[in-house]
Coordinates of C-alpha atoms in Angstrom, one line a residue:
Chain Z
S109 CA -138.1 -20.4 81.4
A110 CA -138.1 -18.0 78.5
V111 CA -137.2 -14.4 79.0
I112 CA -139.6 -12.0 77.3
S113 CA -138.9 -8.3 76.5
Q114 CA -141.6 -5.9 75.5
K115 CA -141.2 -2.5 74.0
P116 CA -142.4 0.1 74.8
S117 CA -142.9 -0.5 78.5
R118 CA -145.3 2.4 78.6
D119 CA -146.6 5.2 76.3
I120 CA -149.1 8.0 76.2
C121 CA -150.9 8.2 72.9
Q122 CA -153.3 10.5 71.2
R123 CA -156.7 9.4 70.1
G124 CA -156.9 8.2 66.5
T125 CA -153.2 7.2 66.3
S126 CA -151.8 3.7 66.2
L127 CA -149.0 2.1 68.2
T128 CA -147.0 -1.1 67.6
I129 CA -145.8 -3.1 70.6
Q130 CA -142.9 -5.5 70.2
C131 CA -142.3 -8.8 71.9
Q132 CA -138.9 -10.4 71.8
V133 CA -138.2 -13.9 73.3
D134 CA -134.8 -15.1 74.1
S135 CA -135.5 -18.6 72.7
Q136 CA -137.6 -20.1 69.9
V137 CA -141.2 -20.7 71.1
T138 CA -144.0 -22.3 69.3
M139 CA -147.0 -20.8 71.0
M140 CA -147.2 -17.0 71.6
F141 CA -150.2 -15.1 72.8
W142 CA -151.3 -11.5 73.3
Y143 CA -153.4 -10.5 76.3
R144 CA -155.0 -7.2 77.3
Q145 CA -155.5 -6.1 80.9
Q146 CA -157.8 -3.1 81.3
P147 CA -157.3 -1.0 84.4
G148 CA -158.2 -3.0 87.6
Q149 CA -159.3 -6.0 85.5
S150 CA -158.1 -9.5 84.8
L151 CA -156.3 -10.7 81.7
T152 CA -158.2 -11.2 78.5
L153 CA -156.8 -13.2 75.6
I154 CA -156.7 -11.1 72.4
A155 CA -155.2 -13.6 70.0
T156 CA -152.7 -16.3 69.3
A157 CA -149.7 -15.1 67.2
N158 CA -149.0 -17.8 64.5
Q159 CA -145.7 -17.9 62.9
G160 CA -146.0 -17.5 59.1
S161 CA -149.7 -17.2 59.1
E162 CA -152.5 -14.9 60.2
A163 CA -153.2 -14.7 64.0
T164 CA -156.1 -16.4 65.6
Y165 CA -158.4 -13.9 67.2
E166 CA -160.7 -14.4 70.1
S167 CA -164.3 -13.2 70.2
G168 CA -164.5 -9.5 70.4
F169 CA -161.1 -8.8 68.8
V170 CA -160.5 -8.2 65.1
I171 CA -157.5 -8.0 62.9
D172 CA -158.3 -4.5 61.7
K173 CA -158.1 -3.2 65.2
F174 CA -155.3 -5.4 66.5
P175 CA -153.1 -6.5 63.6
I176 CA -150.4 -9.0 64.7
S177 CA -147.2 -10.1 63.0
R178 CA -145.1 -13.2 63.8
P179 CA -142.2 -13.3 61.4
N180 CA -140.3 -15.9 63.3
L181 CA -140.3 -18.0 66.4
T182 CA -138.7 -15.4 68.7
F183 CA -140.6 -12.2 67.8
S184 CA -144.1 -10.8 67.4
T185 CA -145.7 -7.4 67.2
L186 CA -149.2 -6.2 68.2
T187 CA -150.5 -3.0 66.8
V188 CA -153.4 -1.1 68.5
S189 CA -155.0 0.8 65.7
N190 CA -157.0 4.0 65.7
M191 CA -156.8 4.2 69.4
S192 CA -159.5 5.6 71.7
P193 CA -159.4 6.1 75.5
E194 CA -161.1 2.7 75.9
D195 CA -157.9 1.1 74.5
S196 CA -156.0 2.3 77.6
S197 CA -154.7 -1.0 79.0
I198 CA -151.7 -3.1 79.7
Y199 CA -150.9 -5.3 76.7
L200 CA -149.0 -8.5 77.6
C201 CA -147.1 -10.9 75.5
S202 CA -146.9 -14.5 76.7
V203 CA -145.4 -17.8 75.6
V204 CA -146.0 -21.4 76.6
Q205 CA -143.3 -22.5 79.0
G206 CA -141.8 -25.9 78.2
N207 CA -143.6 -28.4 75.9
F208 CA -147.2 -27.5 75.3
I209 CA -149.9 -30.0 76.0
S210 CA -153.6 -30.0 75.2
G211 CA -155.6 -28.2 77.9
A212 CA -154.0 -25.6 80.1
N213 CA -150.3 -24.7 79.6
V214 CA -148.1 -22.8 81.9
L215 CA -147.5 -19.4 80.4
T216 CA -144.6 -17.0 80.9
F217 CA -145.4 -13.3 80.6
G218 CA -143.6 -10.2 79.6
A219 CA -143.7 -7.2 81.9
G220 CA -146.4 -5.7 79.7
S221 CA -146.8 -2.4 77.8
R222 CA -148.9 0.1 79.5
L223 CA -150.8 2.4 77.1
T224 CA -152.7 5.5 78.0
V225 CA -154.8 7.0 75.3
L226 CA -155.8 10.7 75.7
Chain O
G242 CA -164.0 -19.2 77.8
Q243 CA -165.1 -20.9 81.0
Q244 CA -166.1 -18.6 83.8
L245 CA -163.6 -18.4 86.7
N246 CA -165.1 -16.9 89.9
Q247 CA -162.4 -15.8 92.3
S248 CA -162.9 -14.6 95.8
P249 CA -162.4 -12.5 97.8
Q250 CA -161.9 -9.6 95.4
S251 CA -159.6 -7.9 97.9
M252 CA -158.0 -8.5 101.3
F253 CA -156.4 -6.1 103.7
I254 CA -154.4 -7.9 106.4
Q255 CA -151.7 -7.4 108.9
E256 CA -148.3 -8.9 108.5
G257 CA -148.1 -12.3 110.0
E258 CA -151.6 -13.3 109.3
D259 CA -152.6 -16.2 107.1
V260 CA -154.5 -15.6 103.9
S261 CA -156.9 -17.9 101.9
M262 CA -158.4 -17.3 98.5
N263 CA -160.3 -19.5 96.2
C264 CA -161.5 -20.0 92.7
T265 CA -164.4 -21.9 91.2
S266 CA -165.1 -22.9 87.6
S267 CA -168.3 -23.4 85.7
S268 CA -166.7 -26.5 84.2
I269 CA -164.3 -29.3 85.0
F270 CA -160.6 -28.5 84.7
N271 CA -157.6 -30.7 84.3
T272 CA -155.2 -28.0 85.4
W273 CA -155.3 -25.2 87.9
L274 CA -152.6 -22.5 88.0
W275 CA -152.0 -19.6 90.4
Y276 CA -150.2 -16.5 89.4
K277 CA -149.1 -13.3 91.2
Q278 CA -148.8 -9.9 89.6
D279 CA -146.7 -7.2 91.2
P280 CA -147.3 -3.6 90.2
G281 CA -145.8 -2.8 86.8
E282 CA -145.0 -6.4 86.0
G283 CA -146.5 -9.3 84.2
P284 CA -148.0 -12.3 86.1
V285 CA -145.6 -14.8 87.5
L286 CA -146.5 -18.4 88.1
L287 CA -146.7 -19.5 91.7
I288 CA -148.1 -23.0 91.7
A289 CA -149.4 -25.4 89.0
L290 CA -151.8 -28.2 89.9
Y291 CA -152.4 -31.1 87.6
K292 CA -154.4 -33.7 89.5
A293 CA -157.7 -33.6 91.5
G294 CA -157.0 -33.6 95.2
E295 CA -153.4 -32.5 94.7
L296 CA -152.0 -30.3 97.4
T297 CA -148.8 -28.5 96.5
S298 CA -146.6 -26.1 98.4
N299 CA -144.1 -23.4 97.4
G300 CA -142.5 -22.0 100.5
R301 CA -145.3 -20.3 102.5
L302 CA -147.8 -20.9 99.7
T303 CA -150.0 -23.9 99.5
A304 CA -152.6 -24.6 96.8
Q305 CA -155.1 -27.4 96.3
F306 CA -156.9 -28.8 93.3
G307 CA -160.4 -29.5 94.4
I308 CA -161.8 -33.1 94.3
T309 CA -164.7 -32.0 92.1
R310 CA -162.1 -30.5 89.6
K311 CA -164.2 -27.3 89.6
D312 CA -162.3 -25.4 92.4
S313 CA -159.0 -24.6 93.8
F314 CA -157.7 -22.6 96.8
L315 CA -154.5 -20.8 97.6
N316 CA -153.2 -20.2 101.1
I317 CA -150.4 -17.9 102.2
S318 CA -149.1 -18.4 105.7
A319 CA -147.4 -15.8 107.9
S320 CA -147.9 -13.0 105.3
I321 CA -145.1 -10.4 104.8
P322 CA -145.2 -7.0 103.1
S323 CA -143.8 -8.4 99.8
D324 CA -146.8 -10.6 99.4
V325 CA -148.7 -7.5 98.3
G326 CA -150.0 -7.9 94.8
I327 CA -152.8 -9.4 92.7
Y328 CA -153.3 -13.1 92.8
F329 CA -154.9 -14.8 89.8
C330 CA -156.2 -18.3 89.3
A331 CA -156.1 -19.6 85.8
G332 CA -157.3 -22.6 83.9
P333 CA -157.7 -23.9 80.4
T334 CA -159.7 -22.0 77.9
N335 CA -162.1 -23.3 75.3
S336 CA -161.6 -20.3 73.2
N337 CA -160.1 -20.3 69.7
S338 CA -156.7 -21.0 71.2
G339 CA -156.7 -24.4 72.9
Y340 CA -153.4 -23.7 74.6
A341 CA -153.8 -20.4 76.3
L342 CA -155.2 -19.6 79.7
N343 CA -158.4 -18.2 81.1
F344 CA -157.9 -16.0 84.2
G345 CA -160.0 -15.2 87.2
K346 CA -160.7 -11.6 88.1
G347 CA -158.0 -11.6 90.8
T348 CA -157.6 -11.1 94.5
S349 CA -155.8 -7.9 95.5
L350 CA -153.8 -8.4 98.7
L351 CA -152.6 -5.6 100.9
V352 CA -150.4 -6.3 103.8
T353 CA -149.6 -3.8 106.5
P354 CA -146.5 -4.0 108.6

């Protein structure tokens, strides 16, 4: 399966600042997603990162707050903008493992980027 | 996305005991997945189920895809300390992305030696 590297692995940020998280995959992948995991909670899908076009956001997430780039099939970034303490979470990059099918696909995850906003 | 109800929320057991956790959905699934998340890591796939009634094993882990297609369970036999972690069930999402996963709230497992 694909190997996913995320940077930074963790960071402490000041309220009002923005931070960009990078996701690098060791092979070309068609489908790439960004998830958020708030403390003690499950994983919530933020958006699908589309190569060469705007990301597809889920309900409750907007581009102004979470701009996403996907310049090629191996790399994506997620920016958390104008951060507040409520944005303290683990942000996870994931890709579809193998050939994707309609319905549920097996996802491979990066180790995550743990952000703490003071 | 569809609601996934996972139980129990947490378990505290002794090494050697068997563990069982389950997940129910508000709608029919064609795939059930079980993941484990260790502290400081992303979730890792344990077992994938693709057919109603399917029973699949991975070492000491066994998972079943319920006949109604609305539930699944995961069993761990003879638990060991490295089984500690959070276990998530996952299934398809009807969100804006048709190819991502929807996750349950997780079962936190603690194993004492």
